[in-house]
mmCIF file of C-alpha atoms and ligand atoms in Angstrom:
data_model
loop_
_atom_site.group_PDB
_atom_site.id
_atom_site.type_symbol
_atom_site.label_atom_id
_atom_site.label_comp_id
_atom_site.label_asym_id
_atom_site.label_seq_id
_atom_site.Cartn_x
_atom_site.Cartn_y
_atom_site.Cartn_z
ATOM 1 C CA MET A 164 15.409 -30.606 -32.482
ATOM 2 C CA THR A 165 16.522 -27.353 -34.112
ATOM 3 C CA SER A 166 14.163 -24.473 -33.792
ATOM 4 C CA MET A 167 14.315 -20.890 -34.975
ATOM 5 C CA ASN A 168 15.111 -19.908 -31.344
ATOM 6 C CA ASP A 169 18.536 -21.481 -31.879
ATOM 7 C CA PHE A 170 19.315 -18.541 -34.197
ATOM 8 C CA SER A 171 18.479 -16.130 -31.507
ATOM 9 C CA LEU A 172 21.212 -14.023 -29.727
ATOM 10 C CA GLN A 173 18.821 -12.772 -27.099
ATOM 11 C CA GLY A 174 20.610 -11.990 -23.833
ATOM 12 C CA LYS A 175 24.032 -12.265 -25.378
ATOM 13 C CA VAL A 176 26.758 -9.565 -25.314
ATOM 14 C CA ALA A 177 28.671 -9.225 -28.587
ATOM 15 C CA LEU A 178 31.921 -7.298 -28.961
ATOM 16 C CA VAL A 179 32.643 -6.451 -32.641
ATOM 17 C CA THR A 180 36.090 -4.743 -32.980
ATOM 18 C CA GLY A 181 36.538 -1.851 -35.419
ATOM 19 C CA ALA A 182 32.827 -1.588 -35.955
ATOM 20 C CA SER A 183 31.999 2.120 -36.378
ATOM 21 C CA TYR A 184 31.336 1.397 -40.083
ATOM 22 C CA GLY A 185 32.043 -1.130 -42.845
ATOM 23 C CA ILE A 186 31.795 -4.901 -42.319
ATOM 24 C CA GLY A 187 31.893 -4.684 -38.542
ATOM 25 C CA PHE A 188 29.017 -2.237 -38.436
ATOM 26 C CA ALA A 189 26.881 -4.472 -40.688
ATOM 27 C CA ILE A 190 27.659 -7.540 -38.591
ATOM 28 C CA ALA A 191 26.879 -5.826 -35.428
ATOM 29 C CA LYS A 192 23.482 -4.566 -36.770
ATOM 30 C CA ALA A 193 22.565 -8.076 -37.832
ATOM 31 C CA MET A 194 23.474 -9.427 -34.387
ATOM 32 C CA ALA A 195 21.506 -6.592 -32.786
ATOM 33 C CA CYS A 196 18.507 -7.637 -34.871
ATOM 34 C CA ALA A 197 18.990 -11.235 -33.547
ATOM 35 C CA GLY A 198 18.748 -9.812 -29.998
ATOM 36 C CA ALA A 199 22.389 -9.274 -28.979
ATOM 37 C CA THR A 200 23.647 -6.359 -26.966
ATOM 38 C CA ILE A 201 26.192 -4.627 -29.092
ATOM 39 C CA VAL A 202 29.642 -3.476 -27.911
ATOM 40 C CA PHE A 203 32.193 -2.101 -30.327
ATOM 41 C CA ASN A 204 35.502 -0.206 -30.351
ATOM 42 C CA ASP A 205 37.439 2.070 -32.675
ATOM 43 C CA LEU A 206 40.633 3.947 -32.582
ATOM 44 C CA LYS A 207 39.299 7.367 -32.142
ATOM 45 C CA GLN A 208 36.579 8.918 -29.947
ATOM 46 C CA GLU A 209 35.226 10.840 -32.951
ATOM 47 C CA LEU A 210 34.626 7.605 -34.827
ATOM 48 C CA VAL A 211 33.139 5.893 -31.730
ATOM 49 C CA ASP A 212 30.748 8.808 -31.272
ATOM 50 C CA LYS A 213 29.805 8.641 -35.025
ATOM 51 C CA GLY A 214 29.316 4.957 -34.643
ATOM 52 C CA VAL A 215 27.091 5.249 -31.617
ATOM 53 C CA ALA A 216 24.988 7.749 -33.549
ATOM 54 C CA ALA A 217 24.771 5.544 -36.579
ATOM 55 C CA TYR A 218 23.683 2.538 -34.453
ATOM 56 C CA LYS A 219 21.059 4.793 -32.784
ATOM 57 C CA GLU A 220 19.774 5.832 -36.090
ATOM 58 C CA ALA A 221 19.336 2.107 -36.791
ATOM 59 C CA GLY A 222 17.465 1.688 -33.535
ATOM 60 C CA ILE A 223 20.368 0.081 -31.686
ATOM 61 C CA GLU A 224 21.680 1.255 -28.296
ATOM 62 C CA ALA A 225 25.351 0.250 -28.871
ATOM 63 C CA HIS A 226 28.161 0.708 -26.286
ATOM 64 C CA GLY A 227 31.257 2.264 -27.915
ATOM 65 C CA TYR A 228 34.815 2.168 -26.498
ATOM 66 C CA VAL A 229 38.042 3.818 -27.774
ATOM 67 C CA CYS A 230 40.750 1.104 -27.926
ATOM 68 C CA ASN A 231 43.547 0.224 -30.170
ATOM 69 C CA VAL A 232 43.241 -3.545 -30.528
ATOM 70 C CA CYS A 233 47.041 -3.933 -30.879
ATOM 71 C CA ASP A 234 47.630 -2.598 -27.323
ATOM 72 C CA GLU A 235 47.276 -5.555 -24.987
ATOM 73 C CA ASP A 236 46.935 -3.389 -21.810
ATOM 74 C CA ALA A 237 44.284 -1.206 -23.491
ATOM 75 C CA VAL A 238 42.357 -4.317 -24.648
ATOM 76 C CA ASN A 239 42.429 -5.923 -21.114
ATOM 77 C CA ALA A 240 41.245 -2.681 -19.626
ATOM 78 C CA MET A 241 38.402 -2.360 -22.208
ATOM 79 C CA VAL A 242 37.263 -5.969 -21.651
ATOM 80 C CA ALA A 243 37.212 -5.376 -17.879
ATOM 81 C CA GLN A 244 35.306 -2.173 -18.291
ATOM 82 C CA ILE A 245 32.761 -3.912 -20.747
ATOM 83 C CA GLU A 246 32.333 -6.746 -18.131
ATOM 84 C CA LYS A 247 31.610 -4.092 -15.370
ATOM 85 C CA GLU A 248 29.352 -1.828 -17.500
ATOM 86 C CA VAL A 249 27.628 -4.141 -19.926
ATOM 87 C CA GLY A 250 28.243 -7.812 -18.993
ATOM 88 C CA VAL A 251 30.540 -10.734 -19.793
ATOM 89 C CA ILE A 252 31.330 -11.005 -23.610
ATOM 90 C CA ASP A 253 29.490 -14.027 -25.046
ATOM 91 C CA ILE A 254 30.465 -13.308 -28.681
ATOM 92 C CA LEU A 255 33.633 -11.805 -30.032
ATOM 93 C CA VAL A 256 34.051 -10.735 -33.647
ATOM 94 C CA ASN A 257 37.629 -9.906 -34.479
ATOM 95 C CA ASN A 258 36.834 -7.527 -37.369
ATOM 96 C CA ALA A 259 39.191 -4.645 -37.049
ATOM 97 C CA GLY A 260 41.832 -4.748 -39.829
ATOM 98 C CA ILE A 261 43.960 -2.866 -42.221
ATOM 99 C CA ILE A 262 45.619 -3.456 -45.526
ATOM 100 C CA LYS A 263 48.589 -1.841 -47.260
ATOM 101 C CA ARG A 264 48.812 -2.525 -51.026
ATOM 102 C CA ILE A 265 52.571 -2.322 -51.737
ATOM 103 C CA PRO A 266 54.731 -4.563 -53.906
ATOM 104 C CA MET A 267 56.630 -6.809 -51.477
ATOM 105 C CA ILE A 268 60.141 -5.840 -52.348
ATOM 106 C CA GLU A 269 59.166 -2.082 -51.965
ATOM 107 C CA MET A 270 57.340 -2.706 -48.660
ATOM 108 C CA SER A 271 59.224 -1.664 -45.537
ATOM 109 C CA ALA A 272 59.501 -4.161 -42.605
ATOM 110 C CA LYS A 273 57.690 -1.540 -40.478
ATOM 111 C CA ASP A 274 54.645 -1.559 -42.823
ATOM 112 C CA PHE A 275 54.645 -5.352 -43.016
ATOM 113 C CA ARG A 276 54.773 -5.611 -39.183
ATOM 114 C CA GLN A 277 51.945 -3.079 -38.812
ATOM 115 C CA VAL A 278 49.563 -5.121 -40.963
ATOM 116 C CA ILE A 279 50.566 -8.275 -39.068
ATOM 117 C CA ASP A 280 49.983 -6.429 -35.822
ATOM 118 C CA VAL A 281 46.430 -5.355 -36.583
ATOM 119 C CA ASP A 282 45.309 -8.299 -38.692
ATOM 120 C CA LEU A 283 46.889 -11.174 -36.699
ATOM 121 C CA ASN A 284 48.435 -10.202 -33.398
ATOM 122 C CA ALA A 285 45.389 -8.116 -32.353
ATOM 123 C CA PRO A 286 42.838 -10.958 -32.840
ATOM 124 C CA PHE A 287 45.165 -13.088 -30.631
ATOM 125 C CA ILE A 288 45.258 -10.297 -27.963
ATOM 126 C CA VAL A 289 41.437 -9.751 -27.933
ATOM 127 C CA ALA A 290 40.629 -13.522 -28.009
ATOM 128 C CA LYS A 291 43.034 -14.112 -25.092
ATOM 129 C CA ALA A 292 41.347 -11.359 -23.151
ATOM 130 C CA VAL A 293 37.842 -12.710 -23.549
ATOM 131 C CA ILE A 294 38.319 -16.485 -23.437
ATOM 132 C CA PRO A 295 38.911 -16.827 -19.555
ATOM 133 C CA SER A 296 35.394 -15.366 -18.846
ATOM 134 C CA MET A 297 33.849 -17.436 -21.564
ATOM 135 C CA ILE A 298 35.354 -20.520 -19.886
ATOM 136 C CA LYS A 299 33.906 -19.460 -16.550
ATOM 137 C CA LYS A 300 30.490 -18.812 -18.184
ATOM 138 C CA GLY A 301 30.589 -22.262 -19.884
ATOM 139 C CA HIS A 302 30.158 -21.021 -23.474
ATOM 140 C CA GLY A 303 31.560 -18.613 -25.980
ATOM 141 C CA LYS A 304 31.625 -17.742 -29.736
ATOM 142 C CA ILE A 305 34.652 -16.244 -31.491
ATOM 143 C CA ILE A 306 34.312 -15.224 -35.138
ATOM 144 C CA ASN A 307 37.577 -14.057 -36.855
ATOM 145 C CA ILE A 308 37.123 -12.072 -40.148
ATOM 146 C CA CYS A 309 39.449 -13.749 -42.504
ATOM 147 C CA SER A 310 39.657 -13.117 -46.181
ATOM 148 C CA MET A 311 40.032 -14.578 -49.706
ATOM 149 C CA MET A 312 43.674 -13.909 -48.913
ATOM 150 C CA SER A 313 43.467 -16.539 -46.312
ATOM 151 C CA GLU A 314 43.638 -18.919 -49.239
ATOM 152 C CA PHE A 315 44.906 -16.934 -52.271
ATOM 153 C CA GLY A 316 47.735 -14.539 -52.941
ATOM 154 C CA ARG A 317 47.819 -11.597 -55.262
ATOM 155 C CA GLU A 318 50.196 -8.778 -56.171
ATOM 156 C CA THR A 319 50.855 -6.101 -53.526
ATOM 157 C CA VAL A 320 49.095 -7.741 -50.545
ATOM 158 C CA SER A 321 51.941 -9.876 -49.104
ATOM 159 C CA ALA A 322 51.554 -8.742 -45.456
ATOM 160 C CA TYR A 323 47.760 -8.903 -45.578
ATOM 161 C CA ALA A 324 47.731 -12.457 -47.037
ATOM 162 C CA ALA A 325 50.358 -13.600 -44.476
ATOM 163 C CA ALA A 326 48.162 -12.058 -41.743
ATOM 164 C CA LYS A 327 44.878 -13.529 -42.975
ATOM 165 C CA GLY A 328 46.429 -16.980 -43.660
ATOM 166 C CA GLY A 329 47.705 -16.887 -40.072
ATOM 167 C CA LEU A 330 44.310 -15.789 -38.866
ATOM 168 C CA LYS A 331 42.799 -18.929 -40.521
ATOM 169 C CA MET A 332 45.173 -21.134 -38.554
ATOM 170 C CA LEU A 333 44.777 -19.155 -35.338
ATOM 171 C CA THR A 334 41.028 -19.699 -35.704
ATOM 172 C CA ARG A 335 41.548 -23.458 -36.127
ATOM 173 C CA ASN A 336 43.912 -23.485 -33.132
ATOM 174 C CA ILE A 337 41.577 -21.679 -30.830
ATOM 175 C CA ALA A 338 38.871 -24.114 -31.913
ATOM 176 C CA SER A 339 41.188 -27.010 -31.084
ATOM 177 C CA GLU A 340 42.377 -25.719 -27.752
ATOM 178 C CA TYR A 341 39.074 -24.400 -26.283
ATOM 179 C CA GLY A 342 36.417 -26.556 -28.000
ATOM 180 C CA GLU A 343 36.152 -28.572 -24.661
ATOM 181 C CA TYR A 344 34.908 -25.519 -22.843
ATOM 182 C CA ASN A 345 32.010 -25.139 -25.268
ATOM 183 C CA ILE A 346 33.726 -22.317 -27.065
ATOM 184 C CA GLN A 347 33.353 -22.366 -30.808
ATOM 185 C CA CYS A 348 35.821 -20.401 -32.900
ATOM 186 C CA ASN A 349 35.138 -19.998 -36.578
ATOM 187 C CA GLY A 350 36.047 -17.587 -39.367
ATOM 188 C CA ILE A 351 34.138 -15.680 -41.960
ATOM 189 C CA GLY A 352 36.045 -15.255 -45.268
ATOM 190 C CA PRO A 353 34.333 -12.331 -47.155
ATOM 191 C CA GLY A 354 34.854 -12.137 -50.853
ATOM 192 C CA TYR A 355 35.226 -8.656 -52.344
ATOM 193 C CA ILE A 356 32.989 -6.358 -50.348
ATOM 194 C CA ALA A 357 32.090 -2.732 -51.188
ATOM 195 C CA THR A 358 33.572 -0.869 -48.122
ATOM 196 C CA PRO A 359 36.000 1.975 -47.606
ATOM 197 C CA GLN A 360 38.821 -0.652 -47.524
ATOM 198 C CA THR A 361 38.163 -1.633 -51.146
ATOM 199 C CA ALA A 362 37.094 1.834 -52.485
ATOM 200 C CA PRO A 363 40.516 2.279 -54.268
ATOM 201 C CA LEU A 364 39.804 -0.909 -56.232
ATOM 202 C CA ARG A 365 36.443 0.384 -57.450
ATOM 203 C CA GLU A 366 37.368 3.977 -58.364
ATOM 204 C CA VAL A 367 35.718 5.083 -61.679
ATOM 205 C CA GLN A 368 38.469 5.756 -64.208
ATOM 206 C CA PRO A 369 38.979 9.243 -65.711
ATOM 207 C CA ASP A 370 37.304 7.972 -68.961
ATOM 208 C CA GLY A 371 34.254 6.891 -66.833
ATOM 209 C CA SER A 372 35.009 3.146 -67.194
ATOM 210 C CA ARG A 373 35.201 0.781 -64.316
ATOM 211 C CA HIS A 374 38.476 0.240 -62.462
ATOM 212 C CA PRO A 375 40.307 -2.746 -64.064
ATOM 213 C CA PHE A 376 40.281 -4.515 -60.735
ATOM 214 C CA ASP A 377 36.529 -3.927 -60.410
ATOM 215 C CA GLN A 378 36.009 -5.551 -63.786
ATOM 216 C CA PHE A 379 38.334 -8.387 -62.748
ATOM 217 C CA ILE A 380 36.257 -9.100 -59.707
ATOM 218 C CA ILE A 381 32.893 -8.917 -61.502
ATOM 219 C CA ALA A 382 34.224 -11.517 -63.976
ATOM 220 C CA LYS A 383 35.594 -13.760 -61.135
ATOM 221 C CA THR A 384 32.418 -13.704 -59.194
ATOM 222 C CA PRO A 385 29.448 -15.902 -60.301
ATOM 223 C CA ALA A 386 27.136 -13.459 -58.528
ATOM 224 C CA GLY A 387 28.466 -10.848 -60.967
ATOM 225 C CA ARG A 388 28.678 -8.214 -58.324
ATOM 226 C CA TRP A 389 30.736 -7.061 -55.285
ATOM 227 C CA GLY A 390 29.404 -8.087 -51.988
ATOM 228 C CA GLU A 391 27.621 -5.659 -49.651
ATOM 229 C CA ALA A 392 28.641 -5.655 -46.037
ATOM 230 C CA GLU A 393 25.039 -6.701 -45.247
ATOM 231 C CA ASP A 394 25.669 -10.025 -47.063
ATOM 232 C CA LEU A 395 27.772 -11.086 -44.083
ATOM 233 C CA GLY A 396 25.161 -10.417 -41.385
ATOM 234 C CA GLY A 397 23.256 -13.745 -41.716
ATOM 235 C CA PRO A 398 26.408 -15.896 -41.753
ATOM 236 C CA ALA A 399 27.661 -14.061 -38.687
ATOM 237 C CA VAL A 400 24.448 -14.492 -36.731
ATOM 238 C CA PHE A 401 24.488 -18.228 -37.604
ATOM 239 C CA LEU A 402 28.159 -18.566 -36.284
ATOM 240 C CA ALA A 403 27.287 -16.488 -33.177
ATOM 241 C CA SER A 404 24.126 -18.549 -32.346
ATOM 242 C CA ASP A 405 23.366 -21.845 -30.714
ATOM 243 C CA ALA A 406 22.518 -23.125 -34.196
ATOM 244 C CA SER A 407 26.256 -23.575 -34.832
ATOM 245 C CA ASN A 408 27.232 -25.200 -31.537
ATOM 246 C CA PHE A 409 28.764 -28.145 -33.344
ATOM 247 C CA VAL A 410 30.565 -25.964 -35.928
ATOM 248 C CA ASN A 411 34.154 -25.359 -34.888
ATOM 249 C CA GLY A 412 37.280 -24.339 -36.684
ATOM 250 C CA LEU A 413 35.376 -23.631 -39.962
ATOM 251 C CA ILE A 414 36.205 -20.730 -42.281
ATOM 252 C CA LEU A 415 32.874 -19.850 -43.931
ATOM 253 C CA TYR A 416 33.564 -18.107 -47.187
ATOM 254 C CA VAL A 417 30.869 -15.595 -48.124
ATOM 255 C CA ASP A 418 32.198 -14.716 -51.517
ATOM 256 C CA GLY A 419 29.337 -14.972 -54.086
ATOM 257 C CA GLY A 420 31.048 -18.103 -55.441
ATOM 258 C CA ILE A 421 34.554 -16.814 -56.311
ATOM 259 C CA HIS A 422 36.037 -19.948 -54.774
ATOM 260 C CA ALA A 423 34.046 -22.172 -57.173
ATOM 261 C CA TYR A 424 34.557 -20.319 -60.370
ATOM 262 C CA ILE A 425 37.305 -20.189 -62.919
ATOM 263 C CA GLY A 426 36.079 -16.893 -64.101
ATOM 264 C CA LYS A 427 33.809 -15.626 -67.013
ATOM 265 C CA GLN A 428 35.111 -16.630 -70.387
ATOM 266 C CA PRO A 429 36.151 -13.806 -72.644
ATOM 267 C CA SER A 430 33.242 -13.036 -74.988
HETATM 268 P P1 NAP B 689 37.378 -0.796 -43.179
HETATM 269 O O1 NAP B 689 36.217 -0.231 -43.848
HETATM 270 O O2 NAP B 689 38.830 -0.365 -43.424
HETATM 271 O O3 NAP B 689 37.124 -0.776 -41.532
HETATM 272 C C1 NAP B 689 38.103 -1.260 -40.650
HETATM 273 C C2 NAP B 689 37.764 -0.918 -39.273
HETATM 274 O O4 NAP B 689 38.764 -1.363 -38.379
HETATM 275 C C3 NAP B 689 37.720 0.620 -39.152
HETATM 276 O O5 NAP B 689 36.594 0.893 -38.246
HETATM 277 C C4 NAP B 689 39.001 0.900 -38.443
HETATM 278 O O6 NAP B 689 39.052 2.050 -37.677
HETATM 279 C C5 NAP B 689 39.168 -0.268 -37.610
HETATM 280 N N1 NAP B 689 40.553 -0.516 -37.137
HETATM 281 C C6 NAP B 689 41.676 -0.533 -37.948
HETATM 282 N N2 NAP B 689 42.736 -0.618 -37.155
HETATM 283 C C7 NAP B 689 42.357 -0.643 -35.849
HETATM 284 C C8 NAP B 689 42.956 -0.747 -34.551
HETATM 285 N N3 NAP B 689 44.320 -0.894 -34.462
HETATM 286 N N4 NAP B 689 42.200 -0.763 -33.491
HETATM 287 C C9 NAP B 689 40.886 -0.611 -33.583
HETATM 288 N N5 NAP B 689 40.202 -0.488 -34.716
HETATM 289 C C10 NAP B 689 40.915 -0.567 -35.847
HETATM 290 O O7 NAP B 689 37.412 -2.389 -43.372
HETATM 291 P P2 NAP B 689 36.260 -3.391 -43.825
HETATM 292 O O8 NAP B 689 36.210 -3.548 -45.338
HETATM 293 O O9 NAP B 689 35.030 -3.029 -43.035
HETATM 294 O O10 NAP B 689 36.928 -4.743 -43.255
HETATM 295 C C11 NAP B 689 36.606 -5.140 -41.919
HETATM 296 C C12 NAP B 689 37.361 -6.562 -41.875
HETATM 297 O O11 NAP B 689 37.054 -7.315 -42.930
HETATM 298 C C13 NAP B 689 38.910 -6.396 -41.904
HETATM 299 O O12 NAP B 689 39.512 -7.317 -41.065
HETATM 300 C C14 NAP B 689 39.163 -6.742 -43.385
HETATM 301 O O13 NAP B 689 40.511 -7.256 -43.544
HETATM 302 C C15 NAP B 689 38.182 -7.814 -43.611
HETATM 303 N N6 NAP B 689 37.877 -8.000 -44.990
HETATM 304 C C16 NAP B 689 37.358 -7.076 -45.826
HETATM 305 C C17 NAP B 689 36.976 -7.396 -47.108
HETATM 306 C C18 NAP B 689 36.494 -6.300 -48.084
HETATM 307 O O14 NAP B 689 36.382 -6.630 -49.287
HETATM 308 N N7 NAP B 689 36.162 -5.156 -47.653
HETATM 309 C C19 NAP B 689 37.031 -8.686 -47.560
HETATM 310 C C20 NAP B 689 37.535 -9.695 -46.685
HETATM 311 C C21 NAP B 689 37.893 -9.253 -45.466
HETATM 312 P P3 NAP B 689 39.650 3.460 -38.189
HETATM 313 O O15 NAP B 689 38.651 4.038 -39.207
HETATM 314 O O16 NAP B 689 39.785 4.309 -37.023
HETATM 315 O O17 NAP B 689 40.984 3.071 -38.892
HETATM 316 C C1 GCO B 690 42.607 -6.640 -52.113
HETATM 317 C C2 GCO B 690 41.341 -6.533 -51.287
HETATM 318 C C3 GCO B 690 41.055 -7.849 -50.640
HETATM 319 C C4 GCO B 690 39.775 -7.786 -49.822
HETATM 320 C C5 GCO B 690 39.523 -8.963 -49.104
HETATM 321 C C6 GCO B 690 39.220 -10.104 -50.100
HETATM 322 O O1 GCO B 690 43.360 -5.631 -52.138
HETATM 323 O O2 GCO B 690 42.801 -7.752 -52.659
HETATM 324 O O3 GCO B 690 41.410 -5.461 -50.450
HETATM 325 O O4 GCO B 690 42.097 -8.271 -49.861
HETATM 326 O O5 GCO B 690 39.942 -6.787 -48.837
HETATM 327 O O6 GCO B 690 40.457 -9.410 -48.274
HETATM 328 O O7 GCO B 690 38.716 -11.191 -49.363
#
């Protein structure tokens, strides 16, 4: 019978990649509230230090590591160090990600490859690094941060959509290949969330009006607002907990209803 204990992450070690701020930071905070020990990484020591301080301010003793998630050797070394210093990783959140908003025919192959590298190749690298210990331990949770662009396209985000669409299928494939080892791999597909990544889409215009894209998202979202990173915490805790042990290969869209809505009719 389900009990609230099933939602507890007590005694679990959670690695959230790219979690000095933004969505990763909010998810890590929610997991810490549910009892998890938080481990995170970022590209620069300065950001890791800032992240550790921000977690401390939130009452969380987080373990921070400098690691480029695209570098397989560095990821393997970080996972080995985490296992030695903190413990075997029970929960992986592949959160680190970038976006480059460039019309496709103006985008260099180098830029396209960089987005694929961070948003698709890196989740593969990190998942591959943590799964063997999850198999040995007899359980594991992997949560890949997908996107609306795992389902929809739009102008200027061809690389990002290709990566996030691929990440949806990588999520389903990990679920298929490792479900027998009691490893559940699911995705979270955030809608439009107010973080540094989307700041350019929300810039107030010189005349003081909302950015056209900001107005577009408000009209497309039944909730009538951008999401906050904190809106993703509860769904992440659910997918990281025993309460979701029979949920596998799901992409859980946390989008305020964008998927369901044709958009506000012009007044
Ligand atoms: P963000 O504010 O840009 O934060 C991204 C984080 O990832 C930063 O801490 C960044 O570190 C880190 N990172 C980037 N490349 C890395 C690398 N190679 N190795 C290690 N860390 C790296 O983004 P966000 O809005 O919080 O988004 C987080 C995730 O949610 C991303 O996967 C994004 O695609 C996805 N998402 C966002 C939205 C949204 O509306 N914001 C919606 C759907 C999905 P640095 O600061 O050092 O670069
Ligand atoms: C964009 C936005 C989106 C969000 C997110 C939506 O330029 O369209 O950045 O891609 O980041 O992925 O789910």
